[in-house]
Coordinates of C-alpha atoms in Angstrom, one line a residue:
M1045 CA 86.7 143.5 85.8
N1046 CA 89.0 140.6 85.0
V1047 CA 92.5 141.9 84.1
F1048 CA 94.1 138.5 83.5
D1049 CA 94.4 136.8 80.1
D1050 CA 93.3 133.2 80.0
A1051 CA 96.8 131.7 80.4
T1052 CA 97.7 133.9 83.3
R1053 CA 94.3 133.3 85.0
N1054 CA 94.7 129.5 84.7
E1055 CA 98.1 129.8 86.4
F1056 CA 96.6 131.9 89.2
L1057 CA 93.7 129.6 89.6
A1058 CA 95.9 126.5 90.1
E1059 CA 97.7 128.3 92.9
F1060 CA 94.3 129.7 94.2
F1061 CA 92.9 126.2 94.7
T1062 CA 96.1 124.8 96.3
E1063 CA 96.6 127.6 98.7
N1064 CA 92.9 127.9 99.7
R1065 CA 92.5 124.2 100.3
H1066 CA 95.6 124.1 102.5
A1067 CA 94.3 127.1 104.4
L1068 CA 90.8 125.6 104.9
S1069 CA 92.4 122.4 106.3
Q1070 CA 94.4 124.5 108.7
I1071 CA 91.3 126.4 109.8
E1072 CA 89.3 123.2 110.3
Q1073 CA 92.0 121.6 112.4
G1074 CA 92.3 124.8 114.4
L1075 CA 88.6 125.0 115.1
L1076 CA 88.4 121.4 116.3
R1077 CA 91.2 122.1 118.7
L1078 CA 89.7 125.4 119.9
E1079 CA 86.3 123.7 120.6
S1080 CA 87.9 121.2 123.0
A1081 CA 90.4 123.4 124.7
D1082 CA 90.7 126.7 126.6
F1083 CA 91.4 130.0 124.8
D1084 CA 94.7 129.8 122.8
E1085 CA 95.7 133.2 121.4
E1086 CA 98.3 131.8 119.0
L1087 CA 95.9 129.2 117.6
V1088 CA 93.2 131.8 117.2
N1089 CA 95.5 134.1 115.4
T1090 CA 96.6 131.2 113.1
V1091 CA 92.9 130.4 112.2
F1092 CA 92.2 134.1 111.6
R1093 CA 95.2 134.5 109.3
N1094 CA 94.2 131.6 107.2
M1095 CA 90.7 132.8 106.9
H1096 CA 92.1 136.2 105.9
T1097 CA 94.2 134.5 103.3
V1098 CA 91.2 132.8 101.8
K1099 CA 89.3 136.1 101.7
G1100 CA 92.2 137.9 100.0
N1101 CA 92.5 135.1 97.4
C1102 CA 88.8 135.3 96.6
R1103 CA 89.0 139.0 96.2
M1104 CA 92.0 138.8 93.9
M1105 CA 90.3 136.3 91.7
E1106 CA 87.0 138.3 91.8
F1107 CA 84.9 135.6 93.4
T1108 CA 82.6 138.0 95.1
L1109 CA 80.2 135.5 96.7
L1110 CA 83.0 133.7 98.4
E1111 CA 84.6 137.0 99.4
G1112 CA 81.4 138.1 101.1
L1113 CA 81.1 134.8 103.0
T1114 CA 84.7 134.8 104.1
H1115 CA 84.5 138.4 105.2
E1116 CA 81.7 137.6 107.6
A1117 CA 83.6 134.5 108.9
E1118 CA 86.6 136.7 109.4
S1119 CA 84.5 139.2 111.4
L1120 CA 83.3 136.4 113.6
L1121 CA 86.9 135.2 114.2
D1122 CA 87.8 138.8 115.0
H1123 CA 85.3 138.8 117.9
L1124 CA 87.0 135.6 119.1
R1125 CA 90.4 137.3 118.9
E1126 CA 89.0 140.1 121.0
Q1127 CA 87.7 137.5 123.5
R1128 CA 84.1 138.8 123.3
I1129 CA 82.8 135.3 122.4
H1130 CA 83.7 131.7 123.0
A1131 CA 84.7 129.0 120.6
D1132 CA 81.8 126.9 121.7
Q1133 CA 79.8 124.4 119.8
L1134 CA 77.5 126.9 118.0
F1135 CA 80.5 129.0 117.0
C1136 CA 82.5 126.1 115.7
S1137 CA 79.5 124.4 114.0
T1138 CA 78.8 127.6 112.1
L1139 CA 82.3 128.1 110.9
L1140 CA 82.7 124.5 110.0
Q1141 CA 79.7 124.8 107.8
V1142 CA 81.3 127.9 106.2
L1143 CA 84.3 125.7 105.3
D1144 CA 82.0 123.1 103.8
H1145 CA 80.3 125.7 101.6
I1146 CA 83.6 127.2 100.6
R1147 CA 85.0 123.8 99.6
A1148 CA 81.9 122.9 97.6
T1149 CA 82.1 126.3 95.8
L1150 CA 85.8 125.8 95.0
D1151 CA 84.9 122.4 93.5
H1152 CA 82.2 124.1 91.4
I1153 CA 84.7 126.8 90.2
E1154 CA 87.3 124.1 89.4
R1155 CA 84.7 122.3 87.2
F1156 CA 82.8 125.1 85.6
G1157 CA 84.9 128.3 86.1
D1158 CA 82.4 130.3 88.1
E1159 CA 80.7 130.3 91.6
G1160 CA 77.4 129.0 90.2
Q1161 CA 74.2 129.8 92.0
A1162 CA 75.7 129.7 95.5
D1163 CA 73.4 131.3 98.1
F1164 CA 75.1 132.1 101.4
S1165 CA 72.4 134.4 102.8
T1166 CA 71.1 132.1 105.5
L1167 CA 74.6 131.2 106.6
I1168 CA 75.7 134.9 106.7
S1169 CA 72.6 135.7 108.8
A1170 CA 73.6 133.0 111.3
I1171 CA 77.1 134.4 111.5
R1172 CA 75.9 137.9 112.0
H1173 CA 73.4 136.8 114.7
I1174 CA 76.3 135.3 116.7
Y1175 CA 78.6 138.3 116.7
E1176 CA 75.9 140.9 116.8
S1177 CA 74.6 139.2 120.0
A1178 CA 78.1 139.1 121.5
D1179 CA 77.6 142.0 124.0
E1180 CA 74.4 140.3 125.3
A1181 CA 75.1 136.6 125.3
Y1182 CA 78.8 136.0 124.8
I1183 CA 80.8 137.0 127.9
F1184 CA 84.5 136.1 128.2
R1185 CA 84.9 133.1 130.6
G1186 CA 87.5 135.0 132.7
E1187 CA 84.9 137.6 133.7
T1188 CA 82.0 135.3 134.6
G1189 CA 83.1 131.7 134.7
G1190 CA 79.5 130.6 134.3
A1191 CA 78.3 131.8 130.9
S1192 CA 77.1 129.1 128.5
G1193 CA 78.5 130.9 125.5
Q1194 CA 75.4 130.2 123.5
P1195 CA 72.5 132.6 123.0
E1196 CA 69.1 131.6 124.5
G1197 CA 67.1 129.6 122.1
A1198 CA 70.0 128.9 119.7
D1199 CA 69.6 125.8 117.7
V1200 CA 73.0 124.1 117.1
S1201 CA 71.5 121.6 114.8
R1202 CA 70.6 124.3 112.3
C1203 CA 74.3 124.7 111.6
L1204 CA 74.7 121.0 110.8
T1205 CA 72.5 121.0 107.7
E1206 CA 74.0 119.2 104.7
P1207 CA 76.0 121.6 102.5
P1208 CA 76.5 121.0 98.8
H1209 CA 78.8 118.1 98.2
A1210 CA 82.2 119.1 99.5
D1211 CA 84.2 115.9 99.7
A1212 CA 85.4 115.8 96.1
Q1213 CA 88.4 117.9 97.1
S1214 CA 89.8 115.0 99.2
A1215 CA 89.8 112.8 96.1
T1216 CA 91.2 115.6 94.0
R1217 CA 94.2 115.9 96.4
L1218 CA 94.9 112.2 96.0
E1219 CA 94.8 112.6 92.2
T1220 CA 97.7 115.0 92.3
I1221 CA 101.2 114.5 93.7
Q1222 CA 104.1 116.7 94.4
I1223 CA 107.5 115.4 93.3
P1224 CA 110.9 117.0 94.3
I1225 CA 113.1 118.0 91.4
N1226 CA 115.8 115.6 92.4
R1227 CA 113.4 112.7 92.1
L1228 CA 112.4 113.8 88.6
D1229 CA 116.1 114.0 87.8
H1230 CA 116.5 110.4 89.0
L1231 CA 113.5 109.4 86.9
M1232 CA 115.0 111.0 83.8
N1233 CA 118.3 109.1 84.5
L1234 CA 116.4 105.8 84.7
V1235 CA 114.6 106.5 81.4
G1236 CA 117.9 107.4 79.8
E1237 CA 119.5 104.1 81.0
L1238 CA 116.5 102.2 79.7
G1239 CA 116.9 103.9 76.3
A1240 CA 120.6 103.1 76.3
S1241 CA 119.8 99.4 77.1
F1242 CA 117.3 99.2 74.3
N1243 CA 119.8 100.7 71.8
H1244 CA 122.4 98.2 73.1
L1245 CA 119.9 95.3 72.7
R1246 CA 119.2 96.4 69.1
Y1247 CA 122.9 96.6 68.3
T1248 CA 123.6 93.2 69.9
W1249 CA 120.7 91.6 67.9
Q1250 CA 122.3 92.9 64.7
R1251 CA 126.0 92.4 65.4
N1252 CA 126.4 89.7 68.1
P1253 CA 123.2 87.6 68.5
S1254 CA 124.9 85.4 71.2
G1255 CA 124.9 88.3 73.6
V1256 CA 121.2 89.0 73.3
V1257 CA 120.3 87.2 76.5
Q1258 CA 122.8 89.3 78.6
S1259 CA 121.5 92.5 77.0
M1260 CA 117.9 91.5 77.8
E1261 CA 118.8 90.9 81.4
S1262 CA 120.3 94.3 81.6
M1263 CA 117.3 95.9 80.1
D1264 CA 115.0 94.0 82.4
Q1265 CA 116.9 95.3 85.5
H1266 CA 116.4 98.9 84.2
I1267 CA 112.7 98.2 83.7
V1268 CA 112.3 96.9 87.2
S1269 CA 114.1 100.0 88.6
L1270 CA 111.8 102.3 86.6
Q1271 CA 108.7 100.4 87.8
N1272 CA 109.9 100.7 91.4
E1273 CA 110.5 104.4 91.1
V1274 CA 107.1 105.1 89.6
L1275 CA 105.5 103.0 92.4
Q1276 CA 107.2 105.2 95.0
Y1277 CA 105.6 108.2 93.3
R1278 CA 102.2 106.6 93.8
L1279 CA 102.6 106.1 97.5
Q1280 CA 100.9 108.7 99.7
P1281 CA 100.8 109.0 103.5
I1282 CA 97.6 107.5 104.7
G1283 CA 97.1 110.6 106.7
R1284 CA 95.9 112.3 103.5
I1285 CA 92.6 110.5 103.8
W1286 CA 92.6 110.7 107.6
D1287 CA 92.6 114.5 107.9
S1288 CA 88.8 114.6 107.4
Y1289 CA 88.1 112.0 110.2
P1290 CA 88.5 114.3 113.2
R1291 CA 85.8 116.5 111.7
L1292 CA 83.6 113.5 110.9
V1293 CA 83.9 112.2 114.5
R1294 CA 83.1 115.7 115.9
D1295 CA 80.0 116.1 113.8
L1296 CA 78.8 112.6 114.6
A1297 CA 79.3 113.2 118.3
V1298 CA 77.3 116.4 118.1
A1299 CA 74.5 114.7 116.2
T1300 CA 74.3 111.9 118.6
G1301 CA 74.8 113.9 121.8
K1302 CA 77.9 111.9 122.7
K1303 CA 81.5 112.9 123.7
V1304 CA 84.0 111.1 121.5
L1305 CA 87.8 111.6 121.0
L1306 CA 89.5 110.3 117.9
E1307 CA 93.2 109.2 118.3
L1308 CA 95.3 108.7 115.2
A1309 CA 98.7 106.9 114.9
G1310 CA 100.8 106.1 111.9
E1311 CA 99.5 108.8 109.6
E1312 CA 102.9 108.8 107.8
T1313 CA 102.5 105.2 106.7
E1314 CA 102.6 105.2 102.9
V1315 CA 100.0 103.4 100.7
D1316 CA 99.2 103.4 97.0
R1317 CA 96.8 106.3 96.2
T1318 CA 94.5 103.9 94.5
I1319 CA 94.1 101.9 97.7
L1320 CA 93.6 105.1 99.6
L1321 CA 90.7 106.2 97.4
S1322 CA 89.2 102.7 97.7
L1323 CA 89.4 102.6 101.5
K1324 CA 88.3 106.2 102.3
E1325 CA 84.6 105.4 102.2
A1326 CA 85.1 102.1 104.0
L1327 CA 87.0 103.6 106.9
G1328 CA 84.3 106.4 107.1
H1329 CA 81.7 103.7 107.5
M1330 CA 83.7 102.0 110.3
I1331 CA 84.0 105.4 112.2
R1332 CA 80.3 106.1 111.8
N1333 CA 79.4 102.6 113.1
A1334 CA 81.8 103.1 116.1
V1335 CA 80.4 106.4 117.1
D1336 CA 76.7 105.7 116.4
H1337 CA 76.5 102.1 117.6
G1338 CA 79.7 101.4 119.5
I1339 CA 80.2 104.3 121.8
E1340 CA 77.6 104.6 124.6
S1341 CA 75.8 107.8 125.7
V1342 CA 77.5 109.9 128.3
E1343 CA 75.0 108.8 130.9
E1344 CA 75.4 105.1 130.1
R1345 CA 79.2 105.3 130.2
V1346 CA 79.1 107.1 133.6
R1347 CA 76.6 104.5 134.9
V1348 CA 78.9 101.6 134.2
G1349 CA 82.0 103.4 135.5
K1350 CA 83.6 104.5 132.2
S1351 CA 85.0 107.9 131.3
P1352 CA 82.2 110.1 129.9
I1353 CA 84.4 110.6 126.8
G1354 CA 84.5 107.7 124.4
R1355 CA 87.6 106.9 122.4
V1356 CA 88.1 105.7 118.9
R1357 CA 91.7 104.9 117.8
L1358 CA 92.8 104.5 114.2
Q1359 CA 96.3 103.1 113.7
A1360 CA 98.4 102.2 110.6
E1361 CA 101.7 100.3 110.3
Q1362 CA 103.7 98.7 107.5
K1363 CA 105.1 95.2 107.9
H1364 CA 106.8 93.2 105.1
G1365 CA 105.1 95.0 102.3
Q1366 CA 101.7 94.8 103.9
I1367 CA 99.7 97.6 105.6
F1368 CA 98.1 96.7 109.0
L1369 CA 95.2 99.0 109.9
E1370 CA 93.6 98.8 113.3
M1371 CA 90.4 100.6 114.4
E1372 CA 89.4 100.2 118.0
D1373 CA 86.7 101.7 120.2
D1374 CA 86.1 101.5 123.9
G1375 CA 82.3 101.3 123.5
G1376 CA 79.8 98.6 124.4
G1377 CA 81.2 95.9 122.1
I1378 CA 79.3 93.5 120.0
H1379 CA 76.9 91.1 121.8
V1380 CA 77.4 87.8 119.9
D1381 CA 74.1 86.4 121.2
R1382 CA 72.2 89.3 119.6
V1383 CA 74.1 88.9 116.3
L1384 CA 73.4 85.1 116.2
A1385 CA 69.7 85.6 116.9
K1386 CA 69.4 88.3 114.3
A1387 CA 71.2 86.2 111.7
V1388 CA 68.9 83.3 112.3
E1389 CA 65.9 85.6 112.1
R1390 CA 67.1 87.0 108.8
G1391 CA 67.7 83.6 107.4
L1392 CA 71.4 84.1 107.0
I1393 CA 72.2 80.9 108.9
T1394 CA 70.1 78.0 110.1
P1395 CA 69.5 77.3 113.8
Q1396 CA 71.6 74.1 113.4
K1397 CA 74.5 76.1 111.9
S1398 CA 74.3 78.7 114.7
A1399 CA 74.9 76.0 117.3
E1400 CA 78.2 75.1 115.7
M1401 CA 79.6 78.5 115.0
K1402 CA 82.6 79.9 116.8
E1403 CA 82.7 83.5 118.1
E1404 CA 85.0 84.7 115.3
E1405 CA 82.5 83.3 112.7
I1406 CA 79.6 84.9 114.5
L1407 CA 81.3 88.3 114.5
R1408 CA 81.9 88.1 110.8
L1409 CA 78.1 88.0 110.3
V1410 CA 77.9 91.7 111.0
M1411 CA 79.6 92.2 107.6
E1412 CA 76.9 90.4 105.7
P1413 CA 74.9 92.7 103.3
G1414 CA 71.8 94.1 105.0
F1415 CA 72.7 92.9 108.5
S1416 CA 72.0 95.2 111.4
T1417 CA 71.0 94.7 115.0
A1418 CA 69.9 98.3 115.4
A1419 CA 66.5 98.6 117.1
E1420 CA 65.5 101.5 114.9
V1421 CA 66.7 103.3 111.8
S1422 CA 68.6 106.5 112.5
R1423 CA 69.8 109.3 110.2
L1424 CA 73.4 108.0 110.6
S1425 CA 73.0 104.2 110.4
G1426 CA 70.7 101.3 111.1
R1427 CA 69.7 100.3 107.6
G1428 CA 72.3 97.5 107.5
T1429 CA 74.7 99.4 105.2
G1430 CA 78.2 100.0 106.2
L1431 CA 80.2 97.0 107.3
D1432 CA 79.5 94.9 104.2
V1433 CA 80.9 97.9 102.3
V1434 CA 84.1 97.6 104.4
R1435 CA 84.6 94.0 103.6
T1436 CA 83.9 94.5 99.9
A1437 CA 86.3 97.4 99.7
V1438 CA 89.1 95.7 101.6
E1439 CA 88.8 92.4 99.7
K1440 CA 88.6 94.3 96.3
V1441 CA 92.2 95.5 96.9
G1442 CA 93.3 92.0 98.0
G1443 CA 93.0 92.6 101.8
T1444 CA 91.4 90.9 104.7
V1445 CA 89.2 92.0 107.7
Q1446 CA 89.1 90.5 111.2
I1447 CA 86.9 91.5 114.1
R1448 CA 87.6 91.2 117.8
S1449 CA 85.0 92.3 120.4
Q1450 CA 84.2 92.0 124.1
A1451 CA 80.8 93.0 125.3
G1452 CA 81.0 96.1 127.5
Q1453 CA 84.6 96.7 126.6
G1454 CA 84.7 97.6 122.9
T1455 CA 85.4 96.4 119.4
R1456 CA 88.6 96.1 117.3
F1457 CA 88.8 95.8 113.5
L1458 CA 92.0 94.5 112.0
L1459 CA 92.5 95.2 108.3
R1460 CA 95.5 93.9 106.3
I1461 CA 95.9 95.3 102.9
P1462 CA 98.8 95.4 100.3
Q1463 CA 100.8 98.5 100.1
S1464 CA 100.3 98.7 96.4
V1465 CA 98.1 96.9 93.9
S1466 CA 99.6 98.3 90.7
I1467 CA 102.4 95.7 90.4
V1468 CA 101.8 92.5 92.4
P1469 CA 104.2 89.6 92.9
A1470 CA 102.0 86.6 91.9
L1471 CA 102.2 82.8 91.4
L1472 CA 101.0 81.6 88.1
V1473 CA 98.9 78.4 88.1
R1474 CA 96.7 76.6 85.5
A1475 CA 93.3 75.1 85.7
L1476 CA 91.0 74.0 82.8
E1477 CA 93.8 74.8 80.4
T1478 CA 93.7 78.5 81.5
G1479 CA 96.3 80.5 83.4
Y1480 CA 95.5 82.3 86.7
A1481 CA 97.5 84.3 89.1
I1482 CA 97.5 84.1 92.9
P1483 CA 99.0 87.0 95.0
Q1484 CA 102.1 85.8 96.6
A1485 CA 101.1 87.6 99.8
H1486 CA 98.6 84.7 100.3
V1487 CA 100.9 81.8 99.4
V1488 CA 102.4 79.9 102.2
E1489 CA 103.9 76.8 100.5
L1490 CA 103.6 74.7 97.3
V1491 CA 103.0 71.0 97.6
S1492 CA 103.2 68.2 95.0
H1493 CA 102.2 64.5 95.5
Y1494 CA 102.6 61.7 93.0
G1495 CA 101.3 58.1 92.7
E1496 CA 100.4 56.6 96.1
G1497 CA 101.4 59.9 97.8
V1498 CA 98.1 61.4 96.5
R1499 CA 95.9 58.9 98.3
G1500 CA 98.1 58.9 101.3
H1501 CA 97.7 62.7 101.9
L1502 CA 94.0 63.1 101.1
E1503 CA 91.2 62.4 103.5
S1504 CA 87.5 63.0 103.6
K1505 CA 86.2 64.6 106.8
M1506 CA 82.7 65.8 107.3
Q1507 CA 82.0 65.1 103.7
W1508 CA 84.7 67.5 102.5
P1509 CA 88.2 66.7 101.0
M1510 CA 91.1 67.5 103.3
I1511 CA 94.8 67.3 102.7
R1512 CA 97.4 66.5 105.3
F1513 CA 100.0 69.3 105.6
R1514 CA 102.7 69.3 108.3
E1515 CA 100.7 67.1 110.7
R1516 CA 97.6 69.2 110.1
L1517 CA 94.4 68.5 108.1
L1518 CA 93.5 71.5 105.9
P1519 CA 90.3 71.9 103.9
L1520 CA 90.9 71.5 100.2
L1521 CA 89.3 73.4 97.2
S1522 CA 89.7 72.3 93.6
L1523 CA 90.2 75.4 91.4
G1524 CA 88.8 73.5 88.4
Q1525 CA 85.7 72.4 90.2
V1526 CA 85.0 75.9 91.5
L1527 CA 85.4 77.5 88.1
R1528 CA 83.1 74.9 86.5
R1529 CA 80.5 75.8 89.1
R1530 CA 79.3 72.2 89.0
G1531 CA 77.1 71.0 91.7
M1532 CA 79.5 68.2 92.7
T1533 CA 79.5 67.4 96.4
G1534 CA 82.5 67.5 98.6
E1535 CA 82.6 63.7 98.6
G1536 CA 82.5 63.7 94.8
V1537 CA 85.4 66.1 94.6
Y1538 CA 87.3 63.8 97.0
R1539 CA 86.8 60.7 94.9
E1540 CA 87.9 62.6 91.7
L1541 CA 91.1 63.9 93.4
V1542 CA 92.2 60.5 94.9
S1543 CA 91.9 59.0 91.4
Q1544 CA 94.5 61.3 90.0
T1545 CA 98.2 60.3 89.8
T1546 CA 99.4 63.8 90.4
L1547 CA 98.3 66.4 93.0
Q1548 CA 99.5 70.0 92.7
V1549 CA 98.4 72.2 95.7
A1550 CA 99.1 75.7 96.8
I1551 CA 98.8 76.2 100.6
L1552 CA 97.1 79.6 101.1
H1553 CA 96.2 81.8 104.0
S1554 CA 93.3 84.1 104.5
E1555 CA 92.3 85.9 107.7
E1556 CA 95.1 83.9 109.4
K1557 CA 93.4 80.6 108.4
L1558 CA 95.1 78.1 106.2
F1559 CA 93.5 76.2 103.3
A1560 CA 94.6 74.3 100.2
L1561 CA 93.8 75.1 96.6
E1562 CA 94.3 72.2 94.1
V1563 CA 95.3 73.2 90.6
D1564 CA 96.2 71.5 87.3
A1565 CA 99.8 72.9 87.2
I1566 CA 102.0 75.3 89.1
D1567 CA 104.0 77.6 86.9
E1568 CA 106.5 80.4 87.7
P1569 CA 106.3 83.4 90.1
V1570 CA 106.2 86.8 88.2
S1571 CA 105.3 90.4 88.9
I1572 CA 102.2 91.5 87.0
V1573 CA 100.6 94.8 86.4
V1574 CA 97.1 94.6 87.8
K1575 CA 94.2 96.2 86.1
P1576 CA 90.6 96.5 87.5
L1577 CA 88.0 94.0 86.3
P1578 CA 86.0 95.2 83.3
R1579 CA 82.6 96.6 84.3
A1580 CA 80.9 93.6 82.8
L1581 CA 82.8 91.3 85.1
G1582 CA 82.6 93.4 88.2
A1583 CA 80.1 91.1 89.8
L1584 CA 82.5 88.1 89.8
P1585 CA 83.8 88.1 93.4
L1586 CA 86.3 85.2 92.8
F1587 CA 88.5 87.6 90.9
S1588 CA 90.1 90.9 92.1
G1589 CA 91.7 92.1 88.8
T1590 CA 93.3 91.1 85.6
G1591 CA 97.0 91.1 84.5
I1592 CA 99.1 90.6 81.4
M1593 CA 101.0 87.3 81.5
P1594 CA 104.5 86.7 80.2
D1595 CA 103.1 85.1 77.0
G1596 CA 100.9 88.2 76.3
T1597 CA 97.6 86.6 77.4
V1598 CA 95.2 88.2 79.9
S1599 CA 94.6 86.3 83.1
F1600 CA 92.5 86.8 86.3
L1601 CA 94.0 87.5 89.7
L1602 CA 92.3 85.2 92.2
N1603 CA 90.5 86.9 95.2
V1604 CA 91.9 84.5 97.9
P1605 CA 89.6 85.6 100.7
E1606 CA 86.5 84.9 98.6
F1607 CA 87.8 81.3 97.9
Y1608 CA 88.3 80.8 101.6
R1609 CA 84.7 82.0 102.1
L1610 CA 83.5 79.2 99.9
L1611 CA 84.6 76.7 102.6
A1612 CA 82.0 78.2 105.0
C1613 CA 79.1 77.9 102.5

C-alpha cells in the first residue's frame, strides 16, 4: 500500500532514479573488472552493496517486480562473496543482462509511473540455475585450479539476448546537470549586473543621450559574461558518454569470440552536451567497426605474432577551443587496394579516377554511404552502415574526420570538433545579396585583390580556377556559383572571376587542407547563437545551422567540410 502523497512520492522518485542509476553504473563497472581479474573481495563487496541498495530502493517504492529480480541477483552475488562460484563469462553476462532490464524498467517507470508488463521469469530462472548448480559445477579456483566455472551445456549466448531498450538513461543523464550553489550565486550576480546595466541604459537614454554608447558597451560586456557562464554549465565531461563503451566492447568481444581491451584517456575533457548527444551513436559505430572488422581473431593474432588481446584506444584532448578525439586499434588495418576495388565495383569512382587517388582519398571512401568491404553480412555490421554515420554526425556539429591506417598494424581515426556549437565565433560574408556565416575555426586568412591584381593572382589549372596564396596555388570555389547550382564549368567560373575588378576571398581549411572561397563581400566577425536547421532544410548539406545576425535577419552557417568536398566531385 502506497503511504506517500503525490508530492512526496515525486520527490522520492527523483532520488530513486538518481541513486539507482548511479548504483547500476558502479555494478556494471565492477562486473567488467571482476570478469577480467582474479577474485577481489573488496570489489565484490562493493558490487554486492550497490545491488542491495537497488533492491532496498525498489522495495521502499513498492516496485515488486524489480525487487524480485534484484533479490535473485543479490543471491547470486552472495554466492560469489562466499567464493562458491566464479565471476566468469556466464556469471557476468547474466548479471549484465539483469542491469539492462533494470534500466529499461526504470525508464518505463519514469515515463509512465509503473513497471509495465515486465516479465523477468526467464532471467530469474537463469540466475537460479547458476547458484543452485554451484555445489556441482562451480568450485573455487583455489581448491581445484582447473574448474571451468561454467556448467556443462551452458549457453552463454542466451544471456546476450536483446533486452528492452535501455540506452535512454544515458541521454537522460546528459539532459540534466548538477550545479554547485556558489555557481548559481555567481549566475544571480551576473543577472543582477545585467539588470542594473539595463536600468542605467534606460536612464542615460532619457537624461544624457550622449552617454548611450558607453552604457551599451557596459551592457554588452555583462551579456557576454552571462553567455560564457551559461556555456560553462552546458559543458559536460566526455566520459559521461564513454562510461557505456567498456560494456559495449565486452559484449562485442563475447559475440565475436575475440579478446579486446578498451583503453580510455581524457575522460575529463569537457564538451557541450549537445555535441555529446550527437556523437554518442557515431563513436559507438566506430567501436563496433573496430571490434568486428578491425581486431583479428585470437588465432589470427597469434599466427602473425601479435598479442592475443586486441586493443582499442579512445582519447580526447582540448586544444585552442577545439576537441581532438582519437580512436585507434591495433587490428588488421584497412587494405587500400580492397577499398579501391570495391569503390570501382560499386560505381563510387571510375577506374580512371582510381588511378589518380592518393591513399588518404582512398581511405575516405569507407565513409561513403553504403560502402562495405565485408565478405558477408553479420549481426553486428557488414551492411555498409556505420562510418558514413560518423562523418555525417561529426560534420553536422562543424567537425572533421581523418583516417590513417596501415595494413596489418591497425587504423586510427582523428576527429576534430568544436567544444561548443551554441555560440560560435563567425565571419560574416555576403553572396547574391544575402548574408552567410563562416565558423572562424575554419578561417585561415582574408585576401582582397583589386584591378590587375585579380588577374595576376588567378590561374586555371586542370580546368579549375586556382588562386595564388603565399607561393601556393589553392583551389578556388565561388560561393555565388555554388549557391546558384548552375552547371557552369570550372573554366567558365575562372573566366567570370578574372573579369571582375574586385576579388574577395576567404582562405579556409578543412581536414588540414587549404582552399579558397570567393564571396561578394566580407563583413565583420561576430559571435552568433547557432540553431539547428529546420526539419524541411535538414537535407541541405552545405549548411550546418542558422543564426540571428546583428541586423536581426536569419542567416545560414556554412558547413566548410562539405564545401571542400565539392572540390573532389
